[in-house]
XYZ file of C-alpha atoms in Angstrom:
399
model
C -32.806 52.503 77.547
C -33.643 51.704 73.926
C -31.878 48.311 74.005
C -34.093 47.156 76.837
C -37.350 47.723 75.036
C -39.454 44.803 73.758
C -38.737 45.881 70.177
C -34.975 45.651 70.684
C -35.267 42.263 72.305
C -37.267 41.038 69.286
C -34.608 42.368 66.918
C -31.868 40.587 68.911
C -33.857 37.375 68.726
C -34.286 37.803 64.953
C -30.546 38.372 64.474
C -29.756 35.348 66.601
C -32.227 33.251 64.652
C -30.777 34.461 61.353
C -27.283 33.610 62.538
C -28.410 30.163 63.612
C -30.121 29.620 60.262
C -26.954 30.727 58.477
C -24.866 28.350 60.544
C -27.350 25.538 59.872
C -27.348 26.236 56.140
C -23.550 26.371 56.073
C -23.427 23.090 57.970
C -25.960 21.552 55.577
C -24.025 22.834 52.581
C -20.782 21.487 53.990
C -22.412 18.124 54.666
C -23.771 18.070 51.125
C -20.374 18.956 49.634
C -18.668 16.264 51.703
C -21.265 13.767 50.554
C -20.870 14.878 46.942
C -17.102 14.682 47.229
C -17.449 11.143 48.483
C -19.703 10.331 45.550
C -17.271 11.963 43.080
C -14.401 10.047 44.638
C -16.341 6.815 44.324
C -17.205 7.626 40.694
C -13.574 8.498 39.993
C -12.449 5.211 41.517
C -15.044 3.318 39.466
C -14.017 5.108 36.271
C -10.360 4.408 37.025
C -11.167 0.749 37.669
C -13.195 0.530 34.435
C -10.423 2.281 32.491
C -7.808 -0.056 33.955
C -9.977 -3.056 33.116
C -10.585 -1.731 29.587
C -6.872 -1.127 29.040
C -6.119 -4.634 30.263
C -8.751 -6.043 27.923
C -7.409 -3.960 25.022
C -3.861 -5.075 25.738
C -5.059 -8.669 26.029
C -6.822 -8.296 22.663
C -3.704 -6.766 21.130
C -1.618 -9.596 22.535
C -4.036 -12.099 21.023
C -3.870 -10.240 17.691
C -0.050 -10.227 17.820
C -0.019 -13.917 18.643
C -2.503 -14.635 15.855
C -0.448 -12.534 13.412
C 2.770 -14.261 14.480
C 1.117 -17.661 14.070
C -0.142 -16.642 10.640
C 3.325 -15.453 9.617
C 4.886 -18.695 10.848
C 2.260 -20.621 8.912
C 2.954 -18.571 5.774
C 6.694 -19.124 6.129
C 6.123 -22.842 6.689
C 3.915 -23.005 3.588
C 6.525 -21.141 1.545
C 9.293 -23.431 2.787
C 7.206 -26.551 2.148
C 6.244 -25.256 -1.295
C 9.908 -24.765 -2.236
C 10.860 -28.223 -0.942
C 8.005 -29.844 -2.852
C 8.979 -27.917 -5.971
C 12.605 -28.996 -5.609
C 11.545 -32.610 -5.050
C 9.319 -32.571 -8.147
C 11.714 -30.738 -10.463
C 15.092 -31.526 -9.008
C 15.950 -27.793 -8.784
C 14.905 -24.514 -7.231
C 12.367 -22.305 -9.048
C 13.936 -20.300 -11.867
C 13.178 -16.610 -12.174
C 13.000 -14.087 -14.995
C 13.552 -10.534 -13.736
C 11.834 -8.212 -16.200
C 11.873 -4.431 -16.625
C 10.490 -2.314 -19.439
C 11.833 1.173 -20.044
C 11.355 3.701 -22.807
C 14.312 4.425 -25.039
C 14.574 7.971 -23.665
C 15.216 6.603 -20.170
C 17.768 3.845 -20.850
C 20.768 6.094 -20.210
C 19.047 7.798 -17.267
C 18.406 4.442 -15.571
C 21.778 2.911 -16.421
C 22.867 2.692 -12.783
C 19.563 1.154 -11.721
C 19.906 -1.477 -14.455
C 23.440 -2.269 -13.306
C 22.365 -3.089 -9.756
C 19.343 -5.073 -10.895
C 21.742 -7.091 -13.036
C 24.015 -7.586 -10.022
C 21.063 -8.873 -7.998
C 19.969 -11.153 -10.836
C 23.499 -12.537 -11.256
C 23.828 -13.253 -7.535
C 20.706 -15.452 -7.606
C 20.901 -16.910 -11.100
C 17.930 -14.990 -12.539
C 17.497 -14.307 -16.230
C 17.444 -10.509 -16.517
C 15.355 -9.008 -19.325
C 15.336 -5.276 -20.098
C 13.096 -4.380 -23.031
C 12.325 -1.150 -24.844
C 10.377 -2.593 -27.768
C 7.232 -0.559 -28.340
C 4.500 -3.011 -29.334
C 1.437 -1.053 -28.162
C -0.113 1.087 -30.974
C 0.260 4.845 -30.537
C -2.860 5.908 -32.444
C -6.394 6.308 -31.169
C -8.217 8.508 -28.658
C -6.299 7.213 -25.674
C -3.056 8.794 -26.886
C -4.282 12.389 -26.805
C -1.595 13.204 -24.254
C 1.407 11.954 -26.201
C 2.099 15.316 -27.865
C 1.260 17.497 -24.869
C 3.892 20.187 -24.094
C 6.391 18.967 -21.537
C 5.067 15.405 -21.658
C 7.421 12.811 -20.142
C 7.475 10.054 -22.758
C 7.459 7.160 -20.295
C 4.245 8.585 -18.748
C 2.380 8.891 -22.027
C -0.623 6.590 -21.872
C 0.507 4.173 -24.564
C 3.923 3.849 -22.891
C 2.312 2.923 -19.580
C 0.980 -0.290 -21.151
C 4.067 -1.045 -23.231
C 5.471 -3.576 -20.743
C 2.485 -5.885 -21.107
C 3.015 -7.463 -24.593
C 6.575 -8.393 -23.658
C 5.412 -9.716 -20.267
C 2.821 -11.867 -22.040
C 5.493 -13.185 -24.383
C 7.799 -13.986 -21.463
C 4.985 -15.790 -19.654
C 4.062 -17.776 -22.743
C 7.478 -18.461 -24.305
C 9.901 -17.385 -21.628
C 13.593 -18.041 -22.276
C 14.730 -20.196 -20.641
C 11.767 -22.487 -21.185
C 12.215 -23.841 -17.657
C 11.551 -20.423 -16.032
C 8.893 -20.741 -13.332
C 8.450 -17.190 -12.046
C 8.379 -13.744 -13.643
C 9.232 -10.825 -11.374
C 8.301 -7.455 -12.854
C 10.017 -4.318 -11.541
C 9.370 -0.823 -12.860
C 12.404 0.831 -14.431
C 12.506 3.565 -11.758
C 13.202 1.077 -8.959
C 16.535 1.103 -7.125
C 17.695 -1.964 -5.209
C 18.813 -1.656 -1.570
C 22.339 -2.888 -1.004
C 21.541 -4.600 2.308
C 18.789 -6.626 0.605
C 20.753 -7.950 -2.363
C 21.131 -11.310 -0.600
C 17.347 -11.769 -0.500
C 15.896 -14.061 -3.155
C 12.540 -13.161 -4.672
C 11.729 -16.885 -4.577
C 11.234 -16.467 -0.823
C 8.094 -14.433 -1.545
C 6.498 -17.270 -3.461
C 4.055 -19.540 -1.647
C 2.555 -21.148 -4.737
C 0.145 -18.351 -5.692
C -0.414 -17.168 -9.257
C 0.413 -13.557 -8.362
C 2.272 -12.224 -5.329
C 2.149 -8.528 -4.389
C 2.998 -6.437 -1.348
C -0.114 -5.466 0.577
C -0.801 -1.719 0.511
C -2.601 0.349 3.134
C -5.470 2.657 2.167
C -4.142 5.940 0.782
C -5.159 8.651 -1.668
C -3.346 7.164 -4.692
C -4.641 3.617 -4.775
C -2.846 0.306 -5.207
C 0.538 0.822 -6.819
C 1.513 -1.647 -9.539
C 5.134 -2.701 -9.061
C 7.142 -5.681 -7.842
C 4.685 -8.193 -9.320
C 5.683 -11.846 -8.949
C 3.840 -14.035 -11.447
C 3.782 -17.794 -11.488
C 4.348 -18.672 -15.114
C 1.211 -20.352 -16.463
C -2.271 -19.816 -17.952
C -3.611 -17.699 -15.070
C -0.804 -15.127 -15.213
C -0.899 -15.012 -19.001
C -4.658 -14.366 -18.982
C -4.229 -11.657 -16.298
C -1.603 -9.779 -18.322
C -3.609 -10.024 -21.531
C -6.760 -8.779 -19.804
C -4.813 -5.832 -18.416
C -3.569 -4.928 -21.883
C -7.087 -5.109 -23.356
C -8.371 -2.745 -20.668
C -6.395 0.074 -22.267
C -9.131 0.415 -24.883
C -12.093 -0.042 -22.549
C -14.567 2.579 -21.444
C -15.745 5.928 -22.718
C -14.016 7.195 -25.886
C -11.645 10.049 -25.156
C -11.004 8.886 -21.605
C -8.362 6.683 -20.016
C -7.682 4.958 -16.727
C -6.238 7.198 -14.037
C -2.489 6.614 -13.685
C -2.531 4.672 -16.968
C -2.016 0.961 -16.460
C -2.008 1.464 -12.692
C -5.679 2.445 -12.648
C -6.480 -0.500 -14.924
C -4.468 -2.788 -12.607
C -6.594 -1.741 -9.616
C -9.791 -2.416 -11.548
C -8.580 -5.813 -12.769
C -7.459 -6.778 -9.258
C -11.019 -6.203 -8.030
C -12.532 -8.105 -10.965
C -10.343 -11.143 -10.292
C -11.176 -11.100 -6.576
C -14.859 -10.687 -7.458
C -14.703 -13.762 -9.674
C -13.211 -15.725 -6.793
C -16.033 -14.548 -4.510
C -18.676 -15.647 -7.007
C -17.055 -19.081 -7.244
C -17.553 -19.354 -3.464
C -21.207 -18.354 -3.800
C -20.637 -14.833 -2.462
C -21.401 -11.432 -3.956
C -18.859 -10.563 -6.611
C -17.628 -7.268 -8.007
C -19.905 -5.330 -10.354
C -17.300 -2.799 -11.519
C -18.377 -0.292 -8.883
C -15.109 1.635 -9.199
C -14.699 1.422 -12.971
C -16.375 4.743 -13.778
C -14.295 6.501 -11.100
C -11.142 4.988 -12.582
C -11.497 6.745 -15.933
C -11.059 10.385 -16.881
C -9.903 12.633 -19.691
C -6.152 12.183 -20.394
C -3.800 14.755 -18.894
C -0.102 15.385 -19.484
C 2.604 14.586 -16.959
C 4.005 16.470 -15.130
C 0.580 17.813 -14.209
C -0.129 21.509 -14.964
C -0.670 23.340 -11.676
C -4.219 24.387 -12.522
C -5.480 20.785 -12.746
C -3.570 19.283 -9.811
C -6.501 19.664 -7.337
C -8.886 17.982 -9.796
C -6.563 15.022 -10.404
C -5.850 14.626 -6.679
C -9.598 14.541 -5.949
C -10.249 12.050 -8.782
C -7.604 9.714 -7.388
C -8.876 10.106 -3.829
C -12.413 9.099 -4.831
C -11.097 6.149 -6.814
C -8.887 5.032 -3.917
C -11.746 5.188 -1.412
C -13.785 2.928 -3.686
C -10.931 0.522 -4.438
C -9.929 -0.039 -0.815
C -13.541 -0.401 0.294
C -14.165 -3.102 -2.307
C -10.780 -4.693 -1.662
C -11.578 -5.074 2.031
C -14.983 -6.566 1.237
C -13.554 -9.074 -1.248
C -10.193 -9.984 0.312
C -10.219 -8.710 3.879
C -8.638 -5.767 5.728
C -5.143 -4.422 5.179
C -2.555 -6.757 6.636
C -4.869 -9.775 6.518
C -6.015 -9.979 2.898
C -6.645 -13.471 1.526
C -7.169 -14.838 -1.971
C -6.886 -18.210 -3.621
C -4.797 -16.882 -6.514
C -3.173 -13.734 -5.122
C -0.787 -13.541 -2.191
C -0.819 -10.201 -0.367
C 2.455 -10.029 1.605
C 1.711 -8.049 4.782
C 4.014 -5.287 5.987
C 4.438 -7.042 9.342
C 5.828 -10.039 7.471
C 9.453 -10.869 8.201
C 10.331 -10.594 4.515
C 11.443 -7.282 2.953
C 8.899 -4.814 1.643
C 8.935 -5.317 -2.109
C 7.409 -2.015 -3.234
C 8.511 1.056 -1.291
C 6.681 3.627 -3.385
C 5.612 7.169 -2.516
C 2.847 6.171 -0.081
C 5.299 4.128 2.015
C 7.915 6.874 1.885
C 5.396 9.502 3.024
C 3.723 7.507 5.807
C 6.564 5.499 7.406
C 9.645 7.007 9.101
C 12.516 7.020 6.630
C 14.875 5.022 8.834
C 12.261 2.263 9.112
C 11.314 1.956 5.465
C 14.912 2.119 4.287
C 15.757 -0.710 6.701
C 12.800 -2.843 5.534
C 12.691 -2.264 1.781
C 13.919 -4.577 -0.936
C 13.944 -1.591 -3.274
C 12.808 2.023 -3.542
C 10.230 2.828 -6.198
C 10.807 6.379 -7.437
C 7.298 6.610 -8.866
C 6.303 9.896 -10.444
C 7.550 11.835 -13.458
C 9.918 14.267 -11.728
C 13.138 12.293 -12.080
C 16.459 13.598 -13.308
C 20.029 12.295 -13.118
C 20.798 14.262 -9.952
C 17.780 12.908 -8.072
C 18.441 9.337 -9.200
C 22.086 9.522 -8.103
C 21.017 10.945 -4.736
C 18.499 8.132 -4.224
C 20.994 5.473 -5.294
C 23.543 6.876 -2.850
C 20.999 6.516 -0.034
C 20.109 2.944 -1.050
C 23.476 1.588 -2.164
C 26.224 3.596 -0.522
C 28.524 6.472 -1.505
C 29.614 5.021 -4.876
C 26.522 3.405 -6.384
C 27.550 3.712 -10.035
C 29.909 1.271 -11.794
C 33.150 2.945 -12.792
């Protein structure tokens, strides 16, 4: 009886209407979702197409860069080959090389095995091998505050870091034999790689005044080792300038890493001079203040390690920024007087120092390196023998 009343009929109509509205809203929502899904699918397809196109363009750019790099390497090799042929035609012989190493008297016995293999390499290629321990650099003055520090490693005392330079200048000026054309400087803590003994350092030379291995930005700057000088006025002036820099700057301070910090600064000054000759902005010693600090003993006391690490990081940031501005980016640096041999070059890596060893897989750098540079003060006979065994085989010492 109740269901047949007008009120009940109105309620049934309201329920029906609500149901219809619900169905309509559900249908509308479903239609909207389907439409949105279509839009999302279209966007996804467009993004995928753009990503595919971008990847193709990136790969095309990389291919162009590889082709450009390969062409540059072929050009460099052709220049080096032509340079050697022209030299041989003019002089009737191949370039003659002086292989030079300076080592402190306290390290001569420690590095005996390293000297033996450098002599083997020199003998194989007809180089004159010079090992010198003559201390010409004065040991007095404010820059030698560290020489008597407890636990100081003599070869890392500041005055010892520059001790190779007077002899290098003498070799460049009055090198025996007088016909020597190139001077190749290797630090005493450098071990040759057996598989690279057949390589001649002459193959690095493309006619430049100084040839160095290019170094990627890192926290410890541009390592000074494996320097190939063309014997002449430019190289002599460079070495003498580097020696004079030992006494530059604020009294009581020294260049970070000794001669290595001074080498980085001088490298920038030389490149800046080249830029000015081309009418470009030169180098105004932006990094020089960062390169100097109060002398510290080596090995570093633990309490000052963070400070020294930060000092070197700031210096390195400055050096590599200026180096890129003056000579170009890593792997493509250019200079009239300095040859930066890129790591993607077909020739061996001349200076496999700590930065290379810490950033490149060991199997790769050991396969590519001319020699391992055991830079740093923590060297003893056991470590040296271990490193020589890795580089030269199970019996690296002469018996």
